[in-house]
Amino acid sequence: MGLDMYLLAENKQTGESRLLYSWRKANQIRRWFVSHFDQDADAQVRISLNEDTIEALIAEIEIVLQKPELAPQLMPTSDGFFFGSTDYDTYYFDELKDTLQYLNNDSEYDPDNEQLIYTEWW
Protein backbone atom coordinates (compact mmCIF):
# COMPACT_ATOMS: atom_id res chain seq x y z
CA MET A 1 0.00 0.00 0.00
CA GLY A 2 1.02 3.55 -0.49
CA LEU A 3 0.01 6.94 -1.75
CA ASP A 4 -1.04 6.56 -5.39
CA MET A 5 -1.94 9.76 -7.22
CA TYR A 6 -3.51 10.26 -10.63
CA LEU A 7 -4.03 12.98 -13.19
CA LEU A 8 -7.12 12.09 -15.20
CA ALA A 9 -8.90 13.53 -18.21
CA GLU A 10 -12.63 13.21 -17.62
CA ASN A 11 -14.99 13.51 -20.58
CA LYS A 12 -17.38 16.40 -19.88
CA GLN A 13 -20.25 14.64 -21.68
CA THR A 14 -19.95 11.05 -20.53
CA GLY A 15 -17.98 11.34 -17.29
CA GLU A 16 -15.63 8.61 -18.49
CA SER A 17 -12.05 9.20 -17.45
CA ARG A 18 -8.68 8.17 -18.73
CA LEU A 19 -5.33 8.18 -17.02
CA LEU A 20 -2.90 10.85 -18.15
CA TYR A 21 -0.21 10.56 -15.49
CA SER A 22 0.39 8.89 -12.15
CA TRP A 23 2.67 9.34 -9.17
CA ARG A 24 3.62 6.99 -6.36
CA LYS A 25 4.34 8.49 -2.95
CA ALA A 26 5.11 11.93 -4.40
CA ASN A 27 3.80 13.55 -1.26
CA GLN A 28 5.20 16.98 -2.16
CA ILE A 29 2.90 17.06 -5.21
CA ARG A 30 -0.03 15.94 -3.10
CA ARG A 31 0.66 18.59 -0.49
CA TRP A 32 0.81 21.25 -3.20
CA PHE A 33 -2.67 20.31 -4.45
CA VAL A 34 -4.12 19.98 -0.94
CA SER A 35 -2.78 23.35 0.18
CA HIS A 36 -3.68 25.21 -3.02
CA PHE A 37 -7.25 23.93 -2.92
CA ASP A 38 -7.70 24.15 0.86
CA GLN A 39 -8.44 20.44 1.19
CA ASP A 40 -8.42 18.24 4.29
CA ALA A 41 -4.86 16.87 4.47
CA ASP A 42 -6.14 13.72 6.22
CA ALA A 43 -8.70 12.79 3.57
CA GLN A 44 -8.37 11.43 0.08
CA VAL A 45 -9.14 14.18 -2.38
CA ARG A 46 -10.51 14.65 -5.85
CA ILE A 47 -9.89 18.07 -7.38
CA SER A 48 -10.97 19.59 -10.69
CA LEU A 49 -8.08 21.45 -12.27
CA ASN A 50 -7.69 24.02 -15.01
CA GLU A 51 -4.78 25.20 -17.11
CA ASP A 52 -4.02 28.03 -14.67
CA THR A 53 -3.54 25.46 -11.91
CA ILE A 54 -1.18 23.40 -14.04
CA GLU A 55 0.77 26.53 -14.99
CA ALA A 56 1.09 27.46 -11.30
CA LEU A 57 2.34 23.97 -10.46
CA ILE A 58 4.86 24.12 -13.31
CA ALA A 59 6.10 27.53 -12.13
CA GLU A 60 6.67 26.36 -8.55
CA ILE A 61 8.39 23.16 -9.65
CA GLU A 62 10.72 25.19 -11.89
CA ILE A 63 11.62 27.51 -9.01
CA VAL A 64 12.36 24.60 -6.67
CA LEU A 65 14.50 22.86 -9.28
CA GLN A 66 16.46 26.07 -9.86
CA LYS A 67 16.75 26.85 -6.13
CA PRO A 68 16.51 23.57 -4.17
CA GLU A 69 16.91 25.41 -0.87
CA LEU A 70 13.36 26.77 -1.40
CA ALA A 71 11.82 23.28 -1.50
CA PRO A 72 10.70 23.26 2.16
CA GLN A 73 8.89 26.58 1.67
CA LEU A 74 7.40 26.18 -1.81
CA MET A 75 6.83 22.43 -2.14
CA PRO A 76 7.15 20.90 1.31
CA THR A 77 6.85 17.19 1.86
CA SER A 78 3.91 15.71 3.72
CA ASP A 79 4.02 12.83 6.13
CA GLY A 80 1.49 10.09 6.38
CA PHE A 81 1.47 6.38 7.10
CA PHE A 82 1.51 5.46 3.39
CA PHE A 83 3.11 8.65 2.01
CA GLY A 84 6.76 7.65 1.75
CA SER A 85 9.85 9.68 2.55
CA THR A 86 9.81 13.26 3.73
CA ASP A 87 13.45 13.79 2.80
CA TYR A 88 14.53 16.36 0.24
CA ASP A 89 16.61 13.81 -1.60
CA THR A 90 17.16 12.50 -5.11
CA TYR A 91 13.73 10.83 -5.17
CA TYR A 92 12.04 14.12 -4.20
CA PHE A 93 13.74 16.06 -7.00
CA ASP A 94 13.37 13.24 -9.56
CA GLU A 95 9.60 13.28 -8.99
CA LEU A 96 9.56 17.02 -9.63
CA LYS A 97 11.65 16.63 -12.79
CA ASP A 98 9.43 13.82 -14.12
CA THR A 99 6.28 15.81 -13.34
CA LEU A 100 7.66 18.88 -15.06
CA GLN A 101 8.69 16.85 -18.10
CA TYR A 102 5.20 15.42 -18.40
CA LEU A 103 3.34 18.69 -17.87
CA ASN A 104 5.55 20.61 -20.29
CA ASN A 105 5.76 18.05 -23.07
CA ASP A 106 3.56 15.02 -22.86
CA SER A 107 0.18 16.12 -21.53
CA GLU A 108 -2.53 15.14 -23.98
CA TYR A 109 -5.99 16.26 -23.11
CA ASP A 110 -8.71 18.17 -24.90
CA PRO A 111 -9.73 21.15 -22.72
CA ASP A 112 -12.87 21.70 -24.80
CA ASN A 113 -14.19 18.22 -24.10
CA GLU A 114 -12.32 17.05 -21.01
CA GLN A 115 -11.83 18.18 -17.43
CA LEU A 116 -8.51 17.60 -15.68
CA ILE A 117 -8.88 15.80 -12.36
CA TYR A 118 -6.34 15.13 -9.62
CA THR A 119 -7.28 12.18 -7.44
CA GLU A 120 -5.54 9.73 -5.13
CA TRP A 121 -5.78 6.51 -3.20
CA TRP A 122 -3.98 5.01 -0.22
Tab-separated table of C-alpha atoms in Angstrom:
chain	number	residue	atom	x	y	z
A	1	MET	CA	0.000	0.000	0.000
A	2	GLY	CA	1.016	3.550	-0.492
A	3	LEU	CA	0.014	6.937	-1.749
A	4	ASP	CA	-1.038	6.560	-5.394
A	5	MET	CA	-1.941	9.755	-7.220
A	6	TYR	CA	-3.509	10.261	-10.627
A	7	LEU	CA	-4.035	12.979	-13.188
A	8	LEU	CA	-7.116	12.092	-15.196
A	9	ALA	CA	-8.903	13.533	-18.207
A	10	GLU	CA	-12.635	13.208	-17.620
A	11	ASN	CA	-14.992	13.510	-20.575
A	12	LYS	CA	-17.383	16.403	-19.881
A	13	GLN	CA	-20.252	14.642	-21.679
A	14	THR	CA	-19.945	11.047	-20.527
A	15	GLY	CA	-17.982	11.335	-17.285
A	16	GLU	CA	-15.628	8.609	-18.485
A	17	SER	CA	-12.051	9.195	-17.447
A	18	ARG	CA	-8.681	8.165	-18.735
A	19	LEU	CA	-5.331	8.184	-17.020
A	20	LEU	CA	-2.897	10.846	-18.154
A	21	TYR	CA	-0.207	10.558	-15.492
A	22	SER	CA	0.394	8.888	-12.153
A	23	TRP	CA	2.667	9.338	-9.173
A	24	ARG	CA	3.620	6.990	-6.358
A	25	LYS	CA	4.342	8.488	-2.945
A	26	ALA	CA	5.114	11.931	-4.403
A	27	ASN	CA	3.798	13.552	-1.263
A	28	GLN	CA	5.202	16.976	-2.159
A	29	ILE	CA	2.902	17.058	-5.210
A	30	ARG	CA	-0.034	15.937	-3.100
A	31	ARG	CA	0.655	18.589	-0.495
A	32	TRP	CA	0.814	21.246	-3.201
A	33	PHE	CA	-2.670	20.307	-4.448
A	34	VAL	CA	-4.117	19.977	-0.941
A	35	SER	CA	-2.783	23.350	0.179
A	36	HIS	CA	-3.680	25.214	-3.020
A	37	PHE	CA	-7.250	23.931	-2.921
A	38	ASP	CA	-7.701	24.150	0.859
A	39	GLN	CA	-8.440	20.436	1.193
A	40	ASP	CA	-8.416	18.240	4.295
A	41	ALA	CA	-4.863	16.866	4.472
A	42	ASP	CA	-6.139	13.724	6.218
A	43	ALA	CA	-8.696	12.787	3.568
A	44	GLN	CA	-8.367	11.426	0.080
A	45	VAL	CA	-9.139	14.185	-2.377
A	46	ARG	CA	-10.513	14.654	-5.855
A	47	ILE	CA	-9.892	18.069	-7.377
A	48	SER	CA	-10.970	19.591	-10.693
A	49	LEU	CA	-8.079	21.448	-12.268
A	50	ASN	CA	-7.687	24.015	-15.012
A	51	GLU	CA	-4.779	25.198	-17.109
A	52	ASP	CA	-4.015	28.025	-14.670
A	53	THR	CA	-3.542	25.459	-11.910
A	54	ILE	CA	-1.185	23.404	-14.040
A	55	GLU	CA	0.772	26.528	-14.989
A	56	ALA	CA	1.090	27.464	-11.300
A	57	LEU	CA	2.339	23.969	-10.459
A	58	ILE	CA	4.857	24.123	-13.306
A	59	ALA	CA	6.099	27.527	-12.126
A	60	GLU	CA	6.665	26.360	-8.555
A	61	ILE	CA	8.392	23.162	-9.649
A	62	GLU	CA	10.718	25.191	-11.889
A	63	ILE	CA	11.622	27.509	-9.009
A	64	VAL	CA	12.362	24.596	-6.669
A	65	LEU	CA	14.497	22.865	-9.284
A	66	GLN	CA	16.457	26.066	-9.860
A	67	LYS	CA	16.753	26.845	-6.128
A	68	PRO	CA	16.510	23.573	-4.173
A	69	GLU	CA	16.909	25.414	-0.872
A	70	LEU	CA	13.365	26.773	-1.402
A	71	ALA	CA	11.824	23.279	-1.504
A	72	PRO	CA	10.704	23.262	2.163
A	73	GLN	CA	8.894	26.583	1.671
A	74	LEU	CA	7.395	26.177	-1.812
A	75	MET	CA	6.833	22.429	-2.138
A	76	PRO	CA	7.154	20.903	1.313
A	77	THR	CA	6.852	17.192	1.861
A	78	SER	CA	3.915	15.708	3.715
A	79	ASP	CA	4.016	12.835	6.127
A	80	GLY	CA	1.490	10.087	6.383
A	81	PHE	CA	1.466	6.384	7.095
A	82	PHE	CA	1.512	5.463	3.387
A	83	PHE	CA	3.110	8.650	2.006
A	84	GLY	CA	6.764	7.648	1.754
A	85	SER	CA	9.846	9.676	2.547
A	86	THR	CA	9.809	13.265	3.730
A	87	ASP	CA	13.454	13.790	2.796
A	88	TYR	CA	14.531	16.365	0.239
A	89	ASP	CA	16.608	13.805	-1.595
A	90	THR	CA	17.165	12.505	-5.108
A	91	TYR	CA	13.734	10.834	-5.168
A	92	TYR	CA	12.039	14.121	-4.203
A	93	PHE	CA	13.744	16.059	-7.001
A	94	ASP	CA	13.374	13.244	-9.557
A	95	GLU	CA	9.605	13.279	-8.986
A	96	LEU	CA	9.565	17.016	-9.630
A	97	LYS	CA	11.647	16.631	-12.794
A	98	ASP	CA	9.434	13.823	-14.115
A	99	THR	CA	6.278	15.807	-13.342
A	100	LEU	CA	7.662	18.882	-15.061
A	101	GLN	CA	8.686	16.848	-18.103
A	102	TYR	CA	5.200	15.418	-18.405
A	103	LEU	CA	3.343	18.689	-17.870
A	104	ASN	CA	5.545	20.610	-20.295
A	105	ASN	CA	5.764	18.048	-23.069
A	106	ASP	CA	3.558	15.020	-22.857
A	107	SER	CA	0.183	16.119	-21.527
A	108	GLU	CA	-2.532	15.141	-23.979
A	109	TYR	CA	-5.989	16.260	-23.113
A	110	ASP	CA	-8.707	18.172	-24.897
A	111	PRO	CA	-9.733	21.153	-22.723
A	112	ASP	CA	-12.866	21.703	-24.803
A	113	ASN	CA	-14.190	18.215	-24.100
A	114	GLU	CA	-12.324	17.045	-21.012
A	115	GLN	CA	-11.834	18.180	-17.427
A	116	LEU	CA	-8.509	17.596	-15.684
A	117	ILE	CA	-8.880	15.796	-12.359
A	118	TYR	CA	-6.335	15.134	-9.621
A	119	THR	CA	-7.277	12.180	-7.441
A	120	GLU	CA	-5.545	9.727	-5.133
A	121	TRP	CA	-5.780	6.509	-3.196
A	122	TRP	CA	-3.979	5.015	-0.223
